[in-house]
GROMACS .gro file of N, CA, C and O in nm:
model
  404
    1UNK      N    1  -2.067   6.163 -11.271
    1UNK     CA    2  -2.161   6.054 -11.285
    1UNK      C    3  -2.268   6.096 -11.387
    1UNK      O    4  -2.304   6.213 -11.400
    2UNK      N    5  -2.307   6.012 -11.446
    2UNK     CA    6  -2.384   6.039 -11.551
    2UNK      C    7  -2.535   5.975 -11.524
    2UNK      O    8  -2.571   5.861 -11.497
    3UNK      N    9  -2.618   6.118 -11.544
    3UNK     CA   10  -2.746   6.056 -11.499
    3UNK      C   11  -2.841   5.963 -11.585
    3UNK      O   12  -2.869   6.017 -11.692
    4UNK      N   13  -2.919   5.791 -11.561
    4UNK     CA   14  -2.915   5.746 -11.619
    4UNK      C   15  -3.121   5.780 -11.658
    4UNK      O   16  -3.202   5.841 -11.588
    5UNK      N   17  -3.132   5.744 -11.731
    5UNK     CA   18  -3.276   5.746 -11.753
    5UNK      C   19  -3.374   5.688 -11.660
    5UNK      O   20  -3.345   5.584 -11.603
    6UNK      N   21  -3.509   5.755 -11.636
    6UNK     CA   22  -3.600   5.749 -11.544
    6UNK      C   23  -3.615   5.568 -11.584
    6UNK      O   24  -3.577   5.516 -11.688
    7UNK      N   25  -3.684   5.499 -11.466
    7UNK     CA   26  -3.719   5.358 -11.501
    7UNK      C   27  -3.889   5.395 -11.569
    7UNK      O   28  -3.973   5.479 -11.537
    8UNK      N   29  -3.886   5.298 -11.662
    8UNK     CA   30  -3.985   5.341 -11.754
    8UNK      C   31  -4.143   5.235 -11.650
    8UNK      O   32  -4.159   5.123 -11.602
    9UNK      N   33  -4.203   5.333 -11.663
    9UNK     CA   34  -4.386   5.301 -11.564
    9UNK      C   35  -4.436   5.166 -11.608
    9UNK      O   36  -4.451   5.157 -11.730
   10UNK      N   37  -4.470   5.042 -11.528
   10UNK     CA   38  -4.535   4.920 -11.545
   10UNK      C   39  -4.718   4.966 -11.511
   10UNK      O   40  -4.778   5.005 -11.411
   11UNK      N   41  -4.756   4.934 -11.656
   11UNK     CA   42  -4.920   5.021 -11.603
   11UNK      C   43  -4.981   4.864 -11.642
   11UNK      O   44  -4.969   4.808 -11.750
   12UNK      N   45  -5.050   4.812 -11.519
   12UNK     CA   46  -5.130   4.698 -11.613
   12UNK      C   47  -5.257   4.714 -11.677
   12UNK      O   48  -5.326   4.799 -11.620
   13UNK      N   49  -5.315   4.656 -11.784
   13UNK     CA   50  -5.403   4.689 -11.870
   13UNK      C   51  -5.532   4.696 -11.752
   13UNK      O   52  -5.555   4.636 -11.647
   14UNK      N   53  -5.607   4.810 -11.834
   14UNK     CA   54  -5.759   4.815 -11.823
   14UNK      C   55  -5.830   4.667 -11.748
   14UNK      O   56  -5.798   4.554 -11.786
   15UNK      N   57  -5.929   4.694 -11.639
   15UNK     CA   58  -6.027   4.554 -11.610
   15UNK      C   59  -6.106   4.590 -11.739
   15UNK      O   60  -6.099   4.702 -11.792
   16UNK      N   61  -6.190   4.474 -11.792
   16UNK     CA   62  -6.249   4.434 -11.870
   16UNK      C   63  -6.379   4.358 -11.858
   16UNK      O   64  -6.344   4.241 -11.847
   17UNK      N   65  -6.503   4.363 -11.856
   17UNK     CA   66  -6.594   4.278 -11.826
   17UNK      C   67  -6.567   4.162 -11.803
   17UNK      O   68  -6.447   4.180 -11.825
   18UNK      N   69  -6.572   4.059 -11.778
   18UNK     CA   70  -6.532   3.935 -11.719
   18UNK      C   71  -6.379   3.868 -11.667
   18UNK      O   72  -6.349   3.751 -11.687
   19UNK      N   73  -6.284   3.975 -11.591
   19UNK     CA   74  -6.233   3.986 -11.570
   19UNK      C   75  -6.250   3.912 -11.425
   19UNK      O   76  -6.363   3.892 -11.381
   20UNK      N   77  -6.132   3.871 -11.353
   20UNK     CA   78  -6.168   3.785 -11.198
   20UNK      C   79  -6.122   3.912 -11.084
   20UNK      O   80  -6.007   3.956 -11.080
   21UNK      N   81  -6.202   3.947 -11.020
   21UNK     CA   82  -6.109   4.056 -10.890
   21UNK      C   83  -6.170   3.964 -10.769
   21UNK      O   84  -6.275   3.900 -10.763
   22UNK      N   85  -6.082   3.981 -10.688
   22UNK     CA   86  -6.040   3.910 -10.616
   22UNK      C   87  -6.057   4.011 -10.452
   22UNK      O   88  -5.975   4.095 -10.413
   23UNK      N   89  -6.177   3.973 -10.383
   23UNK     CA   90  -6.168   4.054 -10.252
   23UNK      C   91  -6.099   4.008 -10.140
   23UNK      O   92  -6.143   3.899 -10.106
   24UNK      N   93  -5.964   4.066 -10.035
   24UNK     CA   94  -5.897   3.962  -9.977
   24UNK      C   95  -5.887   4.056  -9.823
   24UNK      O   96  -5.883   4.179  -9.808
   25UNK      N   97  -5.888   3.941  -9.717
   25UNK     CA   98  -5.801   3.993  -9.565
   25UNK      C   99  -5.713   4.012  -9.582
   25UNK      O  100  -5.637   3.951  -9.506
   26UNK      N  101  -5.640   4.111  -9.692
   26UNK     CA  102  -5.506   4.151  -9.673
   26UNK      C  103  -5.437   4.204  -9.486
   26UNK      O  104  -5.317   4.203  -9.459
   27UNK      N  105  -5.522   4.236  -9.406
   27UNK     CA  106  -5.451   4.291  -9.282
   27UNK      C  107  -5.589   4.230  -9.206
   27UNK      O  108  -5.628   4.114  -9.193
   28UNK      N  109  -5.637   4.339  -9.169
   28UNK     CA  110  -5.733   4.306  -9.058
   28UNK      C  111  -5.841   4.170  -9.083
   28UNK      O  112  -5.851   4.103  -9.186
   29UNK      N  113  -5.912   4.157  -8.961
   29UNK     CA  114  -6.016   4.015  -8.982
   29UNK      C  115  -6.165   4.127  -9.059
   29UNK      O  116  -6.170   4.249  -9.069
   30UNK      N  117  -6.274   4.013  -9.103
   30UNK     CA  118  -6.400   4.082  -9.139
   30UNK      C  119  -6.462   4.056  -8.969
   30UNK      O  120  -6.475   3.953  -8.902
   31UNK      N  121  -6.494   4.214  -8.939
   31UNK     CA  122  -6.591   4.148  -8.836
   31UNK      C  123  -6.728   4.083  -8.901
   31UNK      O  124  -6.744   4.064  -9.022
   32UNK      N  125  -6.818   4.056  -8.805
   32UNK     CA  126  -6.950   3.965  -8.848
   32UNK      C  127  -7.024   4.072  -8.895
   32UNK      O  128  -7.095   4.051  -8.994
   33UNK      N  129  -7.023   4.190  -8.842
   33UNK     CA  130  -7.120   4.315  -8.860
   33UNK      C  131  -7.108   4.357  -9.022
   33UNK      O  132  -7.206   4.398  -9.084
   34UNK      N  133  -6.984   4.341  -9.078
   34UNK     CA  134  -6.957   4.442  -9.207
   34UNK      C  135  -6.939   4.291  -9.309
   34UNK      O  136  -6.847   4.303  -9.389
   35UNK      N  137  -7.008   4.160  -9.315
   35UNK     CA  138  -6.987   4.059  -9.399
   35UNK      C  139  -7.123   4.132  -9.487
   35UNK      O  140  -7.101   4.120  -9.607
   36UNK      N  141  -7.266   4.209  -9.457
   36UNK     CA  142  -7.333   4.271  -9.552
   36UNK      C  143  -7.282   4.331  -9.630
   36UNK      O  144  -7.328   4.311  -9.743
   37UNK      N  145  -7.135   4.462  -9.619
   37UNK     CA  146  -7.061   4.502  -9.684
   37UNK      C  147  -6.998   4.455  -9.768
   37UNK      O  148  -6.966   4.523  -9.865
   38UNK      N  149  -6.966   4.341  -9.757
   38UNK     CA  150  -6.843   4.242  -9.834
   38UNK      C  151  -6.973   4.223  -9.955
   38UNK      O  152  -6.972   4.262 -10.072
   39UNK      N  153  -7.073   4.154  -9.886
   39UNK     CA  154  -7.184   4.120 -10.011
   39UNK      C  155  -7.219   4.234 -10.121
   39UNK      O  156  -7.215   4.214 -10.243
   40UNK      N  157  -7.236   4.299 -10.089
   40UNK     CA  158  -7.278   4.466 -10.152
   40UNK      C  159  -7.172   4.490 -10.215
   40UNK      O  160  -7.205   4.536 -10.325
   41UNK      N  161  -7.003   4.481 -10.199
   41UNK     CA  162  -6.937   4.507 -10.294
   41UNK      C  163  -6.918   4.409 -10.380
   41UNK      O  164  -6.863   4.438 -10.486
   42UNK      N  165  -6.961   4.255 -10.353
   42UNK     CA  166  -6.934   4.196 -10.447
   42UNK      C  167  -7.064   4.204 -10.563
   42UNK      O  168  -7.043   4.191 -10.683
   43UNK      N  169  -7.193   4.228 -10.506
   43UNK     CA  170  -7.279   4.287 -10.615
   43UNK      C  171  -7.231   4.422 -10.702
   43UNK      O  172  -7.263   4.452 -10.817
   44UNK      N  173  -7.163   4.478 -10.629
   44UNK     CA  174  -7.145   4.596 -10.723
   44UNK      C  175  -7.053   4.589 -10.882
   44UNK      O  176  -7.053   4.641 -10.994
   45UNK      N  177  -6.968   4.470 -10.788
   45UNK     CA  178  -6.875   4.429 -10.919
   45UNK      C  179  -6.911   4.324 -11.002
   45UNK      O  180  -6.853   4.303 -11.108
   46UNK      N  181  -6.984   4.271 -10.967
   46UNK     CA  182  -7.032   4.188 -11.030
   46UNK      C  183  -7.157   4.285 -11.177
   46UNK      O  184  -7.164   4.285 -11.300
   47UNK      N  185  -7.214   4.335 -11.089
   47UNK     CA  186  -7.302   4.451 -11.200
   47UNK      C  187  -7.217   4.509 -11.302
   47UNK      O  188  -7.261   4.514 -11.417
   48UNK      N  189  -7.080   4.563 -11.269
   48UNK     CA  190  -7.017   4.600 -11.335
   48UNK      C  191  -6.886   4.550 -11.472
   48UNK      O  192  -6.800   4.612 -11.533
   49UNK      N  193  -6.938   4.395 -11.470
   49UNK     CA  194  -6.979   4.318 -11.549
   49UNK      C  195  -6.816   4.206 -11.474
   49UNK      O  196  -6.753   4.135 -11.551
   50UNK      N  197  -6.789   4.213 -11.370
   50UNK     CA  198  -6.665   4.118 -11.346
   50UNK      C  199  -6.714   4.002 -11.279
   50UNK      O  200  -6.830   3.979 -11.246
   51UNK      N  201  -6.598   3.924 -11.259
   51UNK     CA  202  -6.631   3.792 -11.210
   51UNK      C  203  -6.551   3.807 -11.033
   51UNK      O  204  -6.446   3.867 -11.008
   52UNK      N  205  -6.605   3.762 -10.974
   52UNK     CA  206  -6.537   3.822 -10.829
   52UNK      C  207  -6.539   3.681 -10.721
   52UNK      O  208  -6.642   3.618 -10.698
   53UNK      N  209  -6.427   3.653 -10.670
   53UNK     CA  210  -6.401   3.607 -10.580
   53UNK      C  211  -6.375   3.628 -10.437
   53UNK      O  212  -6.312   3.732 -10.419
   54UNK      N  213  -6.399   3.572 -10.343
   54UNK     CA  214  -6.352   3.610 -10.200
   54UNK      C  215  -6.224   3.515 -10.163
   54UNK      O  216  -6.233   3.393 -10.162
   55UNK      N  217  -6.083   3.597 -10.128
   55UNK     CA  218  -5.969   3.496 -10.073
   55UNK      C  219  -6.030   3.437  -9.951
   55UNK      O  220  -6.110   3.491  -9.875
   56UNK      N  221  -5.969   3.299  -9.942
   56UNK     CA  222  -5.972   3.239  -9.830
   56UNK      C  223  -5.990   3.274  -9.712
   56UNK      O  224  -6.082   3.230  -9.644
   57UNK      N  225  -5.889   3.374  -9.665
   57UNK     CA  226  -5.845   3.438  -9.553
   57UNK      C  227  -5.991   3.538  -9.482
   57UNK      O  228  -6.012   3.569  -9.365
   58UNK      N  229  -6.088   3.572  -9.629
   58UNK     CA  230  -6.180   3.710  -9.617
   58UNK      C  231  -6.324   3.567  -9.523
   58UNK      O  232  -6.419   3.506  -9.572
   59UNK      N  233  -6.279   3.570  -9.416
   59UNK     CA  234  -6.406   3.492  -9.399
   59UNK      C  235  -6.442   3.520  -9.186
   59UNK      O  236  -6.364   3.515  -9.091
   60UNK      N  237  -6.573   3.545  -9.192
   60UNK     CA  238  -6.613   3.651  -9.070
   60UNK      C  239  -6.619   3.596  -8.975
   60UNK      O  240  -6.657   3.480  -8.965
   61UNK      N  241  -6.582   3.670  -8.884
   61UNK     CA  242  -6.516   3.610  -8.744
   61UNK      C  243  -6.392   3.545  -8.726
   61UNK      O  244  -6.349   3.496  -8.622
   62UNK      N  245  -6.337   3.549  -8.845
   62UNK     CA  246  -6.144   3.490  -8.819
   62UNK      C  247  -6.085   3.597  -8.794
   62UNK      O  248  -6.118   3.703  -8.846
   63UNK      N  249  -5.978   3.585  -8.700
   63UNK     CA  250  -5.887   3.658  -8.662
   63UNK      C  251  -5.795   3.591  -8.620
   63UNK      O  252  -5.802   3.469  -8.602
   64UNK      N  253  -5.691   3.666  -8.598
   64UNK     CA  254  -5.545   3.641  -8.522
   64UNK      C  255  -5.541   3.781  -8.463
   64UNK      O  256  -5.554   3.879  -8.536
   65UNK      N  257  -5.523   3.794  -8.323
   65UNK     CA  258  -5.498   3.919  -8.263
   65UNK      C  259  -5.573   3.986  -8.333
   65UNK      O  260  -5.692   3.953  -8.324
   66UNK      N  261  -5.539   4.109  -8.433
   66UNK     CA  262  -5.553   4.260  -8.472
   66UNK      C  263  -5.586   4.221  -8.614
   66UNK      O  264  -5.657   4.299  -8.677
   67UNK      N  265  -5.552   4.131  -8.661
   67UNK     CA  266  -5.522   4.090  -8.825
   67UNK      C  267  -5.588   3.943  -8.816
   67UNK      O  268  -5.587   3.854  -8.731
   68UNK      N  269  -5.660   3.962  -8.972
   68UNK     CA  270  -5.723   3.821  -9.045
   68UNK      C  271  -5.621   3.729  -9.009
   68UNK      O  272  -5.629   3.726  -8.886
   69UNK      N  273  -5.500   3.627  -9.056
   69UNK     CA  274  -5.418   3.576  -8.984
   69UNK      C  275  -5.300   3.626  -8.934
   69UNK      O  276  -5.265   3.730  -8.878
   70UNK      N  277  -5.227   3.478  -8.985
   70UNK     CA  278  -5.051   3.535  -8.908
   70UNK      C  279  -5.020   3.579  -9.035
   70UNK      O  280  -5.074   3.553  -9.142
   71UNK      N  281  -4.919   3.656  -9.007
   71UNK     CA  282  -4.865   3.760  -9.152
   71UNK      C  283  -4.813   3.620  -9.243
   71UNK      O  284  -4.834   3.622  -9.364
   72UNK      N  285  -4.757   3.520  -9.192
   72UNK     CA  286  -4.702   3.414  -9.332
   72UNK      C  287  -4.848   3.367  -9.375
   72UNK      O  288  -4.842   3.268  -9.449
   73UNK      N  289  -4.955   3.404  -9.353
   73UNK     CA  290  -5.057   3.323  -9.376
   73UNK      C  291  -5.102   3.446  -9.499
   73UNK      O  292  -5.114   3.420  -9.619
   74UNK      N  293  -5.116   3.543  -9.454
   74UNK     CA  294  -5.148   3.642  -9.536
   74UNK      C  295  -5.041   3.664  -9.645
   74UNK      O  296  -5.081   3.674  -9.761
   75UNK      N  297  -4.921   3.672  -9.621
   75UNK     CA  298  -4.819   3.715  -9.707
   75UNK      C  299  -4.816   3.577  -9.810
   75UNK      O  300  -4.772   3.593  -9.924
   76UNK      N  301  -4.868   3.431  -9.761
   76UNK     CA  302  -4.877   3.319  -9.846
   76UNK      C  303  -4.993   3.378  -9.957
   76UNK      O  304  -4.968   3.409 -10.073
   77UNK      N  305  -5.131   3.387  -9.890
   77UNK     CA  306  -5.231   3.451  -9.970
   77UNK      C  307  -5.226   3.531 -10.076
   77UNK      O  308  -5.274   3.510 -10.187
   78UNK      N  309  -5.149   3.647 -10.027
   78UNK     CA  310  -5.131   3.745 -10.136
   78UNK      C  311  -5.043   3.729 -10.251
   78UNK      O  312  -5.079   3.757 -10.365
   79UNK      N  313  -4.935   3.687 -10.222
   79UNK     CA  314  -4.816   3.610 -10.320
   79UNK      C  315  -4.914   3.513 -10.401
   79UNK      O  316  -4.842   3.480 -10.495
   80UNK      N  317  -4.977   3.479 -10.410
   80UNK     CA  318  -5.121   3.346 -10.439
   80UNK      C  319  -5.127   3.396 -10.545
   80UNK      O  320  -5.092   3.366 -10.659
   81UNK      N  321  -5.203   3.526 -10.470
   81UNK     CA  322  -5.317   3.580 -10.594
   81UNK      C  323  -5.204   3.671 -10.678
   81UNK      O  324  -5.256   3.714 -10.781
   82UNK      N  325  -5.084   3.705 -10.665
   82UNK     CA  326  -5.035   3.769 -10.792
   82UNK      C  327  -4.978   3.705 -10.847
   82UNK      O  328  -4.927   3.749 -10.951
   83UNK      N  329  -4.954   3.541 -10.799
   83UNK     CA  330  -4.930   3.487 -10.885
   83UNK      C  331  -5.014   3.393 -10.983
   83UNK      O  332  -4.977   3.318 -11.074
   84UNK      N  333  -5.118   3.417 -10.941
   84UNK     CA  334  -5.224   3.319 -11.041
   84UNK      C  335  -5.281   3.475 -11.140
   84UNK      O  336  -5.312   3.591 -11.113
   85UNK      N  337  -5.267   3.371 -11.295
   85UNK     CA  338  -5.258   3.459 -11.380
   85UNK      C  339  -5.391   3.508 -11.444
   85UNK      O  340  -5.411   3.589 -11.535
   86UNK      N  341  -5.514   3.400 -11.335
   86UNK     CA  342  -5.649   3.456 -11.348
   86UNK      C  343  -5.706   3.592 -11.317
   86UNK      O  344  -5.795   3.659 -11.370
   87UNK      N  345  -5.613   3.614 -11.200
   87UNK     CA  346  -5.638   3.757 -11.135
   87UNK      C  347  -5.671   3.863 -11.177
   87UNK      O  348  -5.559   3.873 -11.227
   88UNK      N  349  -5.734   3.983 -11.216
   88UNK     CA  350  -5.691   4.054 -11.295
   88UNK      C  351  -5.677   4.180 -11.174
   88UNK      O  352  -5.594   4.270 -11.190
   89UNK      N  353  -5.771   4.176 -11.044
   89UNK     CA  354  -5.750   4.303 -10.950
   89UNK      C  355  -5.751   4.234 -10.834
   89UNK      O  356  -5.821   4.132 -10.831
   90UNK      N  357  -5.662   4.278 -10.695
   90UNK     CA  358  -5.691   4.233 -10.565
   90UNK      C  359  -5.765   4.349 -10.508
   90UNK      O  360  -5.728   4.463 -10.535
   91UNK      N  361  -5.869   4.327 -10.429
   91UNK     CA  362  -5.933   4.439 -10.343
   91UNK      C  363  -5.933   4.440 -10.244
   91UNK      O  364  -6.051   4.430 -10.208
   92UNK      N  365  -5.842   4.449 -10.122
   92UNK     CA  366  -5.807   4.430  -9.957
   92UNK      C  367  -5.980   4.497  -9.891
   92UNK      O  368  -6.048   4.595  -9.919
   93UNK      N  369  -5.993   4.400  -9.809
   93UNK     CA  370  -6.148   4.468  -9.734
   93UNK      C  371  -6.068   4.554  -9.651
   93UNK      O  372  -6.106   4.670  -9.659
   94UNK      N  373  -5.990   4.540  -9.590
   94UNK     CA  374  -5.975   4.646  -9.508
   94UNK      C  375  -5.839   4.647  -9.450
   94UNK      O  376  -5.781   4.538  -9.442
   95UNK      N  377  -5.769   4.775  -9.401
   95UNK     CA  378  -5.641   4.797  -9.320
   95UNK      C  379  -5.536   4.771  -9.449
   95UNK      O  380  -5.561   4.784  -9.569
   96UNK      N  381  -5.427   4.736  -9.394
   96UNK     CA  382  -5.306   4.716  -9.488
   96UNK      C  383  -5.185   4.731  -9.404
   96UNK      O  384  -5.076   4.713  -9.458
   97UNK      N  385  -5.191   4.772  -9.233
   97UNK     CA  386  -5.062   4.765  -9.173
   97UNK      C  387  -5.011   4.550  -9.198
   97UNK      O  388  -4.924   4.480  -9.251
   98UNK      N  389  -5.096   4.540  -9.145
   98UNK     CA  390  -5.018   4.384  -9.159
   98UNK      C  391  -4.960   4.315  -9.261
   98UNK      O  392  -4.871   4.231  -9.252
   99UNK      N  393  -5.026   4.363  -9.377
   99UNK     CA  394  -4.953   4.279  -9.487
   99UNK      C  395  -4.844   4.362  -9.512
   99UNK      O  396  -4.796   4.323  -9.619
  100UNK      N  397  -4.766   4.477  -9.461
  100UNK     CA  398  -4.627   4.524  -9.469
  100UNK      C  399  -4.552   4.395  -9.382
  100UNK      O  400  -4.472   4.344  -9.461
  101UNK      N  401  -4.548   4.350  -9.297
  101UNK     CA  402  -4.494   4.260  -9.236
  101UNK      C  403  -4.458   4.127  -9.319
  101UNK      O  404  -4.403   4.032  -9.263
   0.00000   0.00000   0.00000
């Protein structure tokens, strides 16, 4: 068998000042306590010259069980944002077991 060449690395470009990132409930809910947090990182990025959104899903006191929603709700979300070509970064607030599901 003949060994075939490594698959060549997908690097996406550099963020850029006015660029859109995108903060999301990829897994867990925001509790009410850490929505100051959410604010504070969106100042930070915003200072850092981007344009920043919160997904739908990132909103305090929603839950389902253990996780922001039901995984088709999240797995709808996220498929969203890589497919809208405004995007340029997703930033999960927190966890990441659920959106494997």
């Amino acid at each position: 068998m003949t060994p075939s060449a490594p698959p060549r690395l997908l690097r996406p470009r550099a963020l850029k000042p006015g660029d859109l990132v995108v903060i999301a409930a990829l897994s867990g809910p925001l509790p009410a306590a850490y929505e100051p947090n959410v604010g504070r990182t969106v100042a930070v990025f915003e200072r850092m010259g981007f344009r920043v959104r919160r997904a739908p899903l990132l909103e305090a006191g929603r839950r389902r069980w253990w996780s922001a929603a039901a995984p088709a709700e999240i797995a709808g979300e996220l498929n969203g944002l890589l497919r809208d070509p405004e995007v340029r970064a997703i930033v999960a607030s927190d966890g990441g077991r659920t959106v494997f599901g």
